[in-house]
PDB file of C-alpha atoms in Angstrom:
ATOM      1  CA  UNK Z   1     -18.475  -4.123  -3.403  1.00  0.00           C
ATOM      2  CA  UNK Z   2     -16.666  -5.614  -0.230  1.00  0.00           C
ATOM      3  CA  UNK Z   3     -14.261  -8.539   0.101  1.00  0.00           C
ATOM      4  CA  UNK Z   4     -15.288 -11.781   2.923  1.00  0.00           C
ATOM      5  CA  UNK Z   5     -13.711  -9.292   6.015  1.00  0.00           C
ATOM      6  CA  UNK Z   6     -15.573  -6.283   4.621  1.00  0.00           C
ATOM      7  CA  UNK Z   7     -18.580  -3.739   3.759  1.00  0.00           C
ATOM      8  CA  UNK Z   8     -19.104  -1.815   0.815  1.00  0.00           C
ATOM      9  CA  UNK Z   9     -17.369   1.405   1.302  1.00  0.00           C
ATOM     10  CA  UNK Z  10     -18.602   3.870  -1.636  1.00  0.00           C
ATOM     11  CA  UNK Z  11     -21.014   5.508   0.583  1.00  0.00           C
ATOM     12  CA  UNK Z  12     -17.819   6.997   2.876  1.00  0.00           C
ATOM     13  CA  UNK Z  13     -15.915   7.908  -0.352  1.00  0.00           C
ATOM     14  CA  UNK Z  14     -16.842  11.086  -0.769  1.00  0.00           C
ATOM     15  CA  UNK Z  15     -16.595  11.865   2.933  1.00  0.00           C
ATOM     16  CA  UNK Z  16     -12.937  10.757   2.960  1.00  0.00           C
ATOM     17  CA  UNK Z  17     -12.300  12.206  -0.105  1.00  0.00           C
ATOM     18  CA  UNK Z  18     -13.854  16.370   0.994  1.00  0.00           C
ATOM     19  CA  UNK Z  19     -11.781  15.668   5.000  1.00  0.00           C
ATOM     20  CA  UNK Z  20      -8.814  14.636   2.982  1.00  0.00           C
ATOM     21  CA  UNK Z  21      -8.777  17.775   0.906  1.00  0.00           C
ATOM     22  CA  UNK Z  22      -9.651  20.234   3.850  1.00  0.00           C
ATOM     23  CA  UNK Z  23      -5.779  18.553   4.986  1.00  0.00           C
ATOM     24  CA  UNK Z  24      -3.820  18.295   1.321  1.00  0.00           C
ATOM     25  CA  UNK Z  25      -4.283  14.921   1.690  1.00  0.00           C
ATOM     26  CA  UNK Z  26      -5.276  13.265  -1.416  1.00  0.00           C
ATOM     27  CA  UNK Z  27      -6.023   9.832  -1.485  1.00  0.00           C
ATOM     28  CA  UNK Z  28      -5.937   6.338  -4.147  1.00  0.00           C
ATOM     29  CA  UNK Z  29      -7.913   3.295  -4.223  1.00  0.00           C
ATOM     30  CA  UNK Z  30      -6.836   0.095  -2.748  1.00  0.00           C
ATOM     31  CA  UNK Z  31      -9.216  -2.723  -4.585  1.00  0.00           C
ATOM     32  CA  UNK Z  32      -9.982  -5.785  -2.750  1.00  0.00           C
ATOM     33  CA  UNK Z  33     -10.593  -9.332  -4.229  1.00  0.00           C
ATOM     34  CA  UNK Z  34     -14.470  -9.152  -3.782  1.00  0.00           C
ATOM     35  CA  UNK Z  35     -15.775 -12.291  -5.145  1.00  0.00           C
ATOM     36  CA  UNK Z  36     -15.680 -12.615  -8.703  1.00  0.00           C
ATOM     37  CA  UNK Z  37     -13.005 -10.014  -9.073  1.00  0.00           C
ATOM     38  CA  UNK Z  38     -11.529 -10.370 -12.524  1.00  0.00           C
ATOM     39  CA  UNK Z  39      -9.866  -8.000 -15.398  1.00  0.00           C
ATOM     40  CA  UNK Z  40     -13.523  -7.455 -16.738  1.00  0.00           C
ATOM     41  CA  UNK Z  41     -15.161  -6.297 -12.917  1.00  0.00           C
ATOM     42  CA  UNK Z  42     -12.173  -4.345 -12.258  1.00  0.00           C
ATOM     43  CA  UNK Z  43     -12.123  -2.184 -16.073  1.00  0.00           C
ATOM     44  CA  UNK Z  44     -15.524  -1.388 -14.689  1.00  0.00           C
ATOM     45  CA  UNK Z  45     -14.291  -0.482 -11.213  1.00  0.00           C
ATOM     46  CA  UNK Z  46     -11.602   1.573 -12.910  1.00  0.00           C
ATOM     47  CA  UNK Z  47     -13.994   3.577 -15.275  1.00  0.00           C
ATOM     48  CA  UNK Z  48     -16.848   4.416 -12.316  1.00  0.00           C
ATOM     49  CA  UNK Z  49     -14.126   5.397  -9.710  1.00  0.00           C
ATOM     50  CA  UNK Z  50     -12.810   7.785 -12.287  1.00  0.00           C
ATOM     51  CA  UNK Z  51     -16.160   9.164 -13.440  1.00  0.00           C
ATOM     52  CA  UNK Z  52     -17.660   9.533 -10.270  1.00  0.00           C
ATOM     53  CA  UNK Z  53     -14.481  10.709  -7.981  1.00  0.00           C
ATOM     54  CA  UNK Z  54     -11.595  12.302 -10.458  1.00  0.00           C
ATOM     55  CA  UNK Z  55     -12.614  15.264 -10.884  1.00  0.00           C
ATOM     56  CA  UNK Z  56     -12.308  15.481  -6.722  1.00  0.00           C
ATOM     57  CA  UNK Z  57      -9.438  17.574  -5.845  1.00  0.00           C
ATOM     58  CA  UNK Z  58      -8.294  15.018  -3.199  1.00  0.00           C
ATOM     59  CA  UNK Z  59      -8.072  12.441  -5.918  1.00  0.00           C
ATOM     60  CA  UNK Z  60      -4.607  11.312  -6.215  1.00  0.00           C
ATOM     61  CA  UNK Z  61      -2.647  11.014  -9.328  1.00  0.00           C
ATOM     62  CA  UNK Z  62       1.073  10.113 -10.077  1.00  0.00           C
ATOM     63  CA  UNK Z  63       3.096  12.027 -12.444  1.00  0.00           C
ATOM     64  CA  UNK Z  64       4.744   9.421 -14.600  1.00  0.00           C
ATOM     65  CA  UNK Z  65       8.140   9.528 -16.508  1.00  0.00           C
ATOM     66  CA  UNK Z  66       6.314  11.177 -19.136  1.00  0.00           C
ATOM     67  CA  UNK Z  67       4.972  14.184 -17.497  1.00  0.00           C
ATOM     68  CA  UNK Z  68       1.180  12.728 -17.570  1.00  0.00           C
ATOM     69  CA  UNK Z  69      -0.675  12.509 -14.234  1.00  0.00           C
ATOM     70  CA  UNK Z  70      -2.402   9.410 -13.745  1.00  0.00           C
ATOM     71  CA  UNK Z  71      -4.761   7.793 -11.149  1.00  0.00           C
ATOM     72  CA  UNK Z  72      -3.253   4.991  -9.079  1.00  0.00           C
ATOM     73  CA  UNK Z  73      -4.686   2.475  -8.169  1.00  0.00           C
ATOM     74  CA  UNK Z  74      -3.431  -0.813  -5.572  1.00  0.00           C
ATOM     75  CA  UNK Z  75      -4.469  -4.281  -6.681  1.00  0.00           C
ATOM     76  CA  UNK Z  76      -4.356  -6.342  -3.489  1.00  0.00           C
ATOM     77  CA  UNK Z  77      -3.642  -9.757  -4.164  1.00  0.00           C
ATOM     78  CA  UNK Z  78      -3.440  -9.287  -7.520  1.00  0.00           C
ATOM     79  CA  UNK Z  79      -1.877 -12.715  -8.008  1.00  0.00           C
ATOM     80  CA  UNK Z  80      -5.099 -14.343  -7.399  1.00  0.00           C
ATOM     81  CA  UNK Z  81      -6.144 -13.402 -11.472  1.00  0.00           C
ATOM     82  CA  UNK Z  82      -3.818 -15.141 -13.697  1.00  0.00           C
ATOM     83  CA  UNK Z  83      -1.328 -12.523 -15.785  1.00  0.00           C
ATOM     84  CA  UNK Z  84      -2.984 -13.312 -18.920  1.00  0.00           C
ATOM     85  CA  UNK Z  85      -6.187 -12.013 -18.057  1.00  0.00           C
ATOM     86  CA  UNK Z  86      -4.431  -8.682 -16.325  1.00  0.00           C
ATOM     87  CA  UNK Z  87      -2.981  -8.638 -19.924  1.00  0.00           C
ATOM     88  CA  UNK Z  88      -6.443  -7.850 -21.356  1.00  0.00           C
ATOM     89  CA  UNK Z  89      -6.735  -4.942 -19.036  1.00  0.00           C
ATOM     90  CA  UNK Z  90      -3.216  -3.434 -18.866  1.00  0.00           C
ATOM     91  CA  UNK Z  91      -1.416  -3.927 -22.109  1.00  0.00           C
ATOM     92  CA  UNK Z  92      -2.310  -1.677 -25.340  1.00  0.00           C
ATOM     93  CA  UNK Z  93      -3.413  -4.284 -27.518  1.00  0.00           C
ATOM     94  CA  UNK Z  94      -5.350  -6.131 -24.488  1.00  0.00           C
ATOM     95  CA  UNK Z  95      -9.355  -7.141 -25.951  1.00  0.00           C
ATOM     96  CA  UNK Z  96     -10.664  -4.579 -23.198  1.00  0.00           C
ATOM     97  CA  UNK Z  97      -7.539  -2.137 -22.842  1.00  0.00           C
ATOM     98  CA  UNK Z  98      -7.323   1.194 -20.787  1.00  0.00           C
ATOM     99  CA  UNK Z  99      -4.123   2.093 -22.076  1.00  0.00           C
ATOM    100  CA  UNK Z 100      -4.064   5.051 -23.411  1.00  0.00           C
ATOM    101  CA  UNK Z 101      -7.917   5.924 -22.954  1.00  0.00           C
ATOM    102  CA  UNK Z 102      -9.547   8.132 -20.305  1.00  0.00           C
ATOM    103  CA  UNK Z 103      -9.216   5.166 -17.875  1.00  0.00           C
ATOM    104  CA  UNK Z 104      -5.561   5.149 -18.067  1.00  0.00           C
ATOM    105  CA  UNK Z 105      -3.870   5.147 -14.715  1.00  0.00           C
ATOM    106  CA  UNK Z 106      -0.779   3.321 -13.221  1.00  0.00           C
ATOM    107  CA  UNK Z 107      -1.344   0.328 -11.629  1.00  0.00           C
ATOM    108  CA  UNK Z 108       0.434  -1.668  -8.966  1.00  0.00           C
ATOM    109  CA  UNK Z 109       0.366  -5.384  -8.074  1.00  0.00           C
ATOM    110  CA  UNK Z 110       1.104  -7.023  -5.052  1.00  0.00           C
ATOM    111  CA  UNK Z 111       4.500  -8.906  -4.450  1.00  0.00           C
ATOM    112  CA  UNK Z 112       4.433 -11.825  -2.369  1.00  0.00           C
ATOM    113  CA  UNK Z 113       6.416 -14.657  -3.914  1.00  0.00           C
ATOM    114  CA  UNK Z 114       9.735 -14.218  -5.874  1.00  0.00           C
ATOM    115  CA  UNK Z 115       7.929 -15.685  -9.075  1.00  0.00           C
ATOM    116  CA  UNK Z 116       5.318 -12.310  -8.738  1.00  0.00           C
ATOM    117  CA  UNK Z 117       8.179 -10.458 -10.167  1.00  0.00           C
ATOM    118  CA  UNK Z 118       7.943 -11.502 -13.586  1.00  0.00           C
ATOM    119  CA  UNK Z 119       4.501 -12.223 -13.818  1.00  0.00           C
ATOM    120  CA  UNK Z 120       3.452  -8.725 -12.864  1.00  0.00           C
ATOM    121  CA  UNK Z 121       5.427  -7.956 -15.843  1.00  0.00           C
ATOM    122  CA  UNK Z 122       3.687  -9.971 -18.336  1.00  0.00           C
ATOM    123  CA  UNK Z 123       0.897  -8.230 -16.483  1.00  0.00           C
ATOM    124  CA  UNK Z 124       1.238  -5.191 -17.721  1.00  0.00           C
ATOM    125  CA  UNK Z 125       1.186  -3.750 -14.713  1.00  0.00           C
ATOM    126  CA  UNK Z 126       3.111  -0.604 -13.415  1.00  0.00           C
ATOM    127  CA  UNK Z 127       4.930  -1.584 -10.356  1.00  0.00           C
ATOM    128  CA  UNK Z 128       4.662  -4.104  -7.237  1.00  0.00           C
ATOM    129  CA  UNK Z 129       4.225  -2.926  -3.594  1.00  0.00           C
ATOM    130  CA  UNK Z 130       4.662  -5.436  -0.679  1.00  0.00           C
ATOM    131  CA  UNK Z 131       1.770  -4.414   1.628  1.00  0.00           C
ATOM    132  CA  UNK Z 132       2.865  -6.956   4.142  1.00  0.00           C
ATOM    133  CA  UNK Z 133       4.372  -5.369   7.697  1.00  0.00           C
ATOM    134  CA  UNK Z 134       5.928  -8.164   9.025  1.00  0.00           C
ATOM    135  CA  UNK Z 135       9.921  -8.716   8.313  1.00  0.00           C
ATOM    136  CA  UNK Z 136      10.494 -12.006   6.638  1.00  0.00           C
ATOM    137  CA  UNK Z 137       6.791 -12.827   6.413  1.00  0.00           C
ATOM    138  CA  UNK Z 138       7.183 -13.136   2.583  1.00  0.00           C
ATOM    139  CA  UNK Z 139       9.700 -12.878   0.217  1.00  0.00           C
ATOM    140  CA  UNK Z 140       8.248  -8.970  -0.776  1.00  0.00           C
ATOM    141  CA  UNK Z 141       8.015  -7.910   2.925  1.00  0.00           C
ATOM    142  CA  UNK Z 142      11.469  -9.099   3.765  1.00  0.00           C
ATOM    143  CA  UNK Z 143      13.428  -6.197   3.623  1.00  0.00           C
ATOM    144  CA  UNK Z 144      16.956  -8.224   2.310  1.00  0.00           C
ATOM    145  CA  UNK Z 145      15.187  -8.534  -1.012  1.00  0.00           C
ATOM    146  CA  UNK Z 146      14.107  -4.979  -1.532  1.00  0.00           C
ATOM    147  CA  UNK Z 147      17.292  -4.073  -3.721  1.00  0.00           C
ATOM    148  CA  UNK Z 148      16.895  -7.125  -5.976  1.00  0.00           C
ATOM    149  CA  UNK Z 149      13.259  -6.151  -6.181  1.00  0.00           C
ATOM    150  CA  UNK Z 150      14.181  -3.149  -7.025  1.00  0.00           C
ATOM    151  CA  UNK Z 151      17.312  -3.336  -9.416  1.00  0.00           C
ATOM    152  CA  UNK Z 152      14.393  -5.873 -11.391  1.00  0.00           C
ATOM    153  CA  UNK Z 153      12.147  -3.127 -11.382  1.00  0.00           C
ATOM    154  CA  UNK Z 154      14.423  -0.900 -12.797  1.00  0.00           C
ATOM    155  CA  UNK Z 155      15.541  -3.029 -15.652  1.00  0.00           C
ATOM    156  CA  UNK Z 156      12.170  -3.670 -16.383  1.00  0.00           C
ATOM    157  CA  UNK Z 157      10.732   0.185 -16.249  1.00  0.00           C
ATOM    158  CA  UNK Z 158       8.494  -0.758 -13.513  1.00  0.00           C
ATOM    159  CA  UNK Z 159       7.585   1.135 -10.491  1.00  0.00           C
ATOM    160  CA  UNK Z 160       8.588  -0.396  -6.982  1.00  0.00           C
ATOM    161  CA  UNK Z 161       6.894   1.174  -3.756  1.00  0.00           C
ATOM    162  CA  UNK Z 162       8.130  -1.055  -0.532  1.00  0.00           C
ATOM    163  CA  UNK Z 163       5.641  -1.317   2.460  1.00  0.00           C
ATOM    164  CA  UNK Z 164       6.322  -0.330   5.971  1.00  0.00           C
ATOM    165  CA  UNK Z 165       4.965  -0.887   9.206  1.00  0.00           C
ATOM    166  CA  UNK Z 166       5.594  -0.192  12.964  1.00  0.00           C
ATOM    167  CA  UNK Z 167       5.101  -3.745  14.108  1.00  0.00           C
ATOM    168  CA  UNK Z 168       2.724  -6.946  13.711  1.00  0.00           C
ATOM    169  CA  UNK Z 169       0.439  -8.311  15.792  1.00  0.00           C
ATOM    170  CA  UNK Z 170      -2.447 -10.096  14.489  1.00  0.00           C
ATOM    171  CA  UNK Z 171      -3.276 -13.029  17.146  1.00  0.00           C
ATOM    172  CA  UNK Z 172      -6.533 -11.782  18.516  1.00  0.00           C
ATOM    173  CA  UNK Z 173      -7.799 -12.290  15.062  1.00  0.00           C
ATOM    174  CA  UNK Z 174      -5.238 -15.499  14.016  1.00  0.00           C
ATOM    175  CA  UNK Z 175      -4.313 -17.356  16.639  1.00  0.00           C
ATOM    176  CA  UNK Z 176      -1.903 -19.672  15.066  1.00  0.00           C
ATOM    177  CA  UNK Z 177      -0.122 -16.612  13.659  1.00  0.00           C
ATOM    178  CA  UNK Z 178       2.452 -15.761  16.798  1.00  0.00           C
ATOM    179  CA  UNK Z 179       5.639 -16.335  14.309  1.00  0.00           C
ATOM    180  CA  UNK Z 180       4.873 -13.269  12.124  1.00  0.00           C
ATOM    181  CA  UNK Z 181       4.545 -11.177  15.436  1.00  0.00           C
ATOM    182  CA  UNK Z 182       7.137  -8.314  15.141  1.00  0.00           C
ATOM    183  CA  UNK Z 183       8.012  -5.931  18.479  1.00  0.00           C
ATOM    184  CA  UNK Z 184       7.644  -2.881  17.896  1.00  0.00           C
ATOM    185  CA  UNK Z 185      11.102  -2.347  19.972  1.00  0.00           C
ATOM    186  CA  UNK Z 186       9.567   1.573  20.868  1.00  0.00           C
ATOM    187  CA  UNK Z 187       9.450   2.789  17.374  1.00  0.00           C
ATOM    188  CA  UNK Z 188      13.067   1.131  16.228  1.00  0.00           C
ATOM    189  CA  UNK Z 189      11.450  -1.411  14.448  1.00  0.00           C
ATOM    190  CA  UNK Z 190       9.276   0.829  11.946  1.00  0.00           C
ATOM    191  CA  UNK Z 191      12.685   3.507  11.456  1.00  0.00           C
ATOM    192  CA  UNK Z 192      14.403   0.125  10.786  1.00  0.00           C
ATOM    193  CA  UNK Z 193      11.990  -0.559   7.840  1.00  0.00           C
ATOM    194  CA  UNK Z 194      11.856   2.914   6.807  1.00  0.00           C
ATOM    195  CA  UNK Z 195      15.558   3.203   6.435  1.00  0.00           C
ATOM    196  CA  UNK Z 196      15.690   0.083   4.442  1.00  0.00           C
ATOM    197  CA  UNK Z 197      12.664   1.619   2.427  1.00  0.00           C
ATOM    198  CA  UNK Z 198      14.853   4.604   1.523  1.00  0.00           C
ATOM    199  CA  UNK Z 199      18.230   2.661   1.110  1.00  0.00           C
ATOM    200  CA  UNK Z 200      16.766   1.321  -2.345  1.00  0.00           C
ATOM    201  CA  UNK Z 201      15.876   4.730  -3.405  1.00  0.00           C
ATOM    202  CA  UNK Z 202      11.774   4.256  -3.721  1.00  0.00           C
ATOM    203  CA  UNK Z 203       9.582   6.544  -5.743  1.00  0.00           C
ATOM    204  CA  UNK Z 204       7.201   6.055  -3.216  1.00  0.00           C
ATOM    205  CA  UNK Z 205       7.012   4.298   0.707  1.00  0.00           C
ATOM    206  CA  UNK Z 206       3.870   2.705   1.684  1.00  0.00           C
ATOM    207  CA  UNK Z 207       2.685   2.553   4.896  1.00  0.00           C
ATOM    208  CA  UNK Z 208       0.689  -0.497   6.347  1.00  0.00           C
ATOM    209  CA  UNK Z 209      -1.322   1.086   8.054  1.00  0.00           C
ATOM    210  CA  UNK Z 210      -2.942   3.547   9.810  1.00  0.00           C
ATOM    211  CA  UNK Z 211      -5.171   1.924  11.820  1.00  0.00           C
ATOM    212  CA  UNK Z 212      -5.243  -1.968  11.475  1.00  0.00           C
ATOM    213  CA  UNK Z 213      -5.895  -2.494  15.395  1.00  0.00           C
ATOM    214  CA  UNK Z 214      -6.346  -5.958  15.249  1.00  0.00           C
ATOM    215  CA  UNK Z 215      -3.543  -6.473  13.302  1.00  0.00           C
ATOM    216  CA  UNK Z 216      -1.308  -4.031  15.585  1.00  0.00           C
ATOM    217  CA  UNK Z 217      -0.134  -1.706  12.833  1.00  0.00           C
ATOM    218  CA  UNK Z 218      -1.767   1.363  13.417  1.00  0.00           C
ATOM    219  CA  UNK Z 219       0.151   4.144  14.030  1.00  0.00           C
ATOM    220  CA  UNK Z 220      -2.692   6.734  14.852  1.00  0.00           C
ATOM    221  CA  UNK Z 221      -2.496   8.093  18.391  1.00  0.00           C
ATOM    222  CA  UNK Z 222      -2.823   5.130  20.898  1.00  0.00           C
ATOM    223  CA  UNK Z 223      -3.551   5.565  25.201  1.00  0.00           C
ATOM    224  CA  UNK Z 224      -3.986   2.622  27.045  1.00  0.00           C
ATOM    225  CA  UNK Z 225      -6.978   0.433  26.449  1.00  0.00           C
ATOM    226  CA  UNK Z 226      -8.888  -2.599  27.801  1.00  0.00           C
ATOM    227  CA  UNK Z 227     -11.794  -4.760  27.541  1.00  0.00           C
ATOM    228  CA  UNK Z 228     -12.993  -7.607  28.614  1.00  0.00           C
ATOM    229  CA  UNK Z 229     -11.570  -9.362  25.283  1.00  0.00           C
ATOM    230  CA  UNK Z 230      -9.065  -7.259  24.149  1.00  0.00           C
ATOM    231  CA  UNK Z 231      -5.664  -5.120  25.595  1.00  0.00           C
ATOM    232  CA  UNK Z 232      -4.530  -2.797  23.217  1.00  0.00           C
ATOM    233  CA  UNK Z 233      -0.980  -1.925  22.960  1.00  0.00           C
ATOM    234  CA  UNK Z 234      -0.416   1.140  23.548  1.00  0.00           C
ATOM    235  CA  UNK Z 235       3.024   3.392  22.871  1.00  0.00           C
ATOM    236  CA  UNK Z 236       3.851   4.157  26.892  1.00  0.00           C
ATOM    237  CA  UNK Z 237       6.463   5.488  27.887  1.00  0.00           C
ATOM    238  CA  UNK Z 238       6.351   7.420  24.822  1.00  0.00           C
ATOM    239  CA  UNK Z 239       3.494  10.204  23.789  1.00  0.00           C
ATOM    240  CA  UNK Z 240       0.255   9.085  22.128  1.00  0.00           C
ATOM    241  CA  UNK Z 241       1.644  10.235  19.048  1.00  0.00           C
ATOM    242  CA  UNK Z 242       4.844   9.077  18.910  1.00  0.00           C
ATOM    243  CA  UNK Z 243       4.232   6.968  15.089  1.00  0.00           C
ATOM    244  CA  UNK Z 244       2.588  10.066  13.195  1.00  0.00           C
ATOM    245  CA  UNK Z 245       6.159  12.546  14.603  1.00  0.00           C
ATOM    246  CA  UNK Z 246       7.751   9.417  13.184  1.00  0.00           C
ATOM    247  CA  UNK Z 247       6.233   9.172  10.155  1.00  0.00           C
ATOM    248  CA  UNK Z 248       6.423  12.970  10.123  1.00  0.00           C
ATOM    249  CA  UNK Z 249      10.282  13.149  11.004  1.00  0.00           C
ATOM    250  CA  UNK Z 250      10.928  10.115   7.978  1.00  0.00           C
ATOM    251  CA  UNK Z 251       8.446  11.754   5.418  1.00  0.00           C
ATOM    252  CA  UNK Z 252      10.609  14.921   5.580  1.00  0.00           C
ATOM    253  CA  UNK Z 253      13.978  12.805   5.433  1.00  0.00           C
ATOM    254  CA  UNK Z 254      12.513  10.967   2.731  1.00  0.00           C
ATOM    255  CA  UNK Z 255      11.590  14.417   0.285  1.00  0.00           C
ATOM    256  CA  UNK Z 256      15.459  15.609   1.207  1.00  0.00           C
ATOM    257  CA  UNK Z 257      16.744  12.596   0.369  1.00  0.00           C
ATOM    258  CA  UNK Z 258      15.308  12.314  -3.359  1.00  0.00           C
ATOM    259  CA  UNK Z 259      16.417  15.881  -3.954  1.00  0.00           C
ATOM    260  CA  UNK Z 260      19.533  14.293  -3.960  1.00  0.00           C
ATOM    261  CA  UNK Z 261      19.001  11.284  -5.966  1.00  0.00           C
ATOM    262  CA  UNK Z 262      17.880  13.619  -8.467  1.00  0.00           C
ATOM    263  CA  UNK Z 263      21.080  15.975  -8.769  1.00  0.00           C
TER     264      UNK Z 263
END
């Protein structure tokens, strides 16, 4: 199934999933809001991703409090399907529960507005993430909320995963759009947002994205570009890969770091 901007991607699954694992990469499931998404479409989303892919030793899963791994799974724009219906899905006693069942997993919403906070709780979801790359976009990208986010999350048992990016750009595709532009300041703006990733002590850091050209968050290897539509930024004076030895440089910072949260 796709979403309005999109194609059905199962056919490339399981060629993602056997280059992932030729890397150690292992890799989870963002799910779209295809048309007619609900908790019903997505329990049946849940069950044939897991049948047909999790035996795949790319297939991520998250080892939870308890010592269980689980599948994890993204719900963009979660908000979109009201928390009582989530409720069905992700509490134990829901009508069509996956709680503990084969199908289990742990499952994050997205935060966008304040209000998300509490109804991703009701929910019965596992955590929030903030997907959004632009600073001050929404009240879930901006990065001064991340420790209130996060001390609720905490209080609550849930799971918060902050989101990242190197910069915004997204004007070739919304032209109206030029206030949620961010400079990418030569790779300060993206260690800005890492550092205040790590400041509230995250399980885990998303990163939007890897290559979103249009929206000018990619941070695969970039060289100058043109067409007759289009100039791509590109990361001069700096190497082509100057975001992935970034990403590299903050990943490892990031693992020495939550050694020592954990002494």
């Amino acid at each position: 199934m796709a979403d309005d901007n999109g194609e059905p991607s199962d056919d490339l699954v399981p060629a993602i999933l056997d280059t992932a694992h030729q890397y150690s990469i292992q890799v989870a499931f963002h799910i779209q809001p295809y048309k007619g998404r609900d908790d019903i479409t997505v329990h049946d989303n849940i069950k044939y991703i897991i049948d047909t892919y999790g035996s795949h030793g790319a297939f991520y899963r998250y080892k939870n409090s308890m010592g269980k791994s689980l599948p994890l799974f993204y719900i963009y724009d979660s908000y979109l399907t009201s928390p009582e219906a989530w409720a069905h899905l992700l509490t134990p006693n829901g009508p069509h529960s996956i709680r503990n069942t084969p199908y289990d997993g742990v499952f994050i919403a997205l935060l966008v507005e304040e209000g998300h906070t509490h109804d991703i709780l009701a929910a019965g979801f596992d955590g929030m993430y903030t997907y959004f790359a632009s600073n001050g976009f929404s009240f879930g990208s901006s990065h001064q909320n991340w420790k209130a986010v996060k001390n609720f999350c905490d209080a609550n048992n849930l799971m918060f995963i902050p989101s990242v990016g190197p910069g915004y750009i997204d004007t070739s595709i919304r032209p109206w759009n030029n206030h949620n532009t961010r400079n990418r300041v030569n790779g300060k703006y993206y260690e800005t947002a890492l550092q205040a990733a790590l400041t509230v002590r995250p399980e885990i850091v998303s990163i939007t994205s890897f290559n979103e050209w249009h929206e000018g968050t990619q941070i695969e290897k970039a060289i100058p570009k043109k067409t007759p539509t289009r100039l791509y930024f590109d990361y001069l004076p700096h190497q082509p890969s100057l975001y992935l030895e970034l990403t590299r440089r903050w990943a490892e910072h990031f693992i020495k770091e939550k050694e020592q949260w954990l002494m």
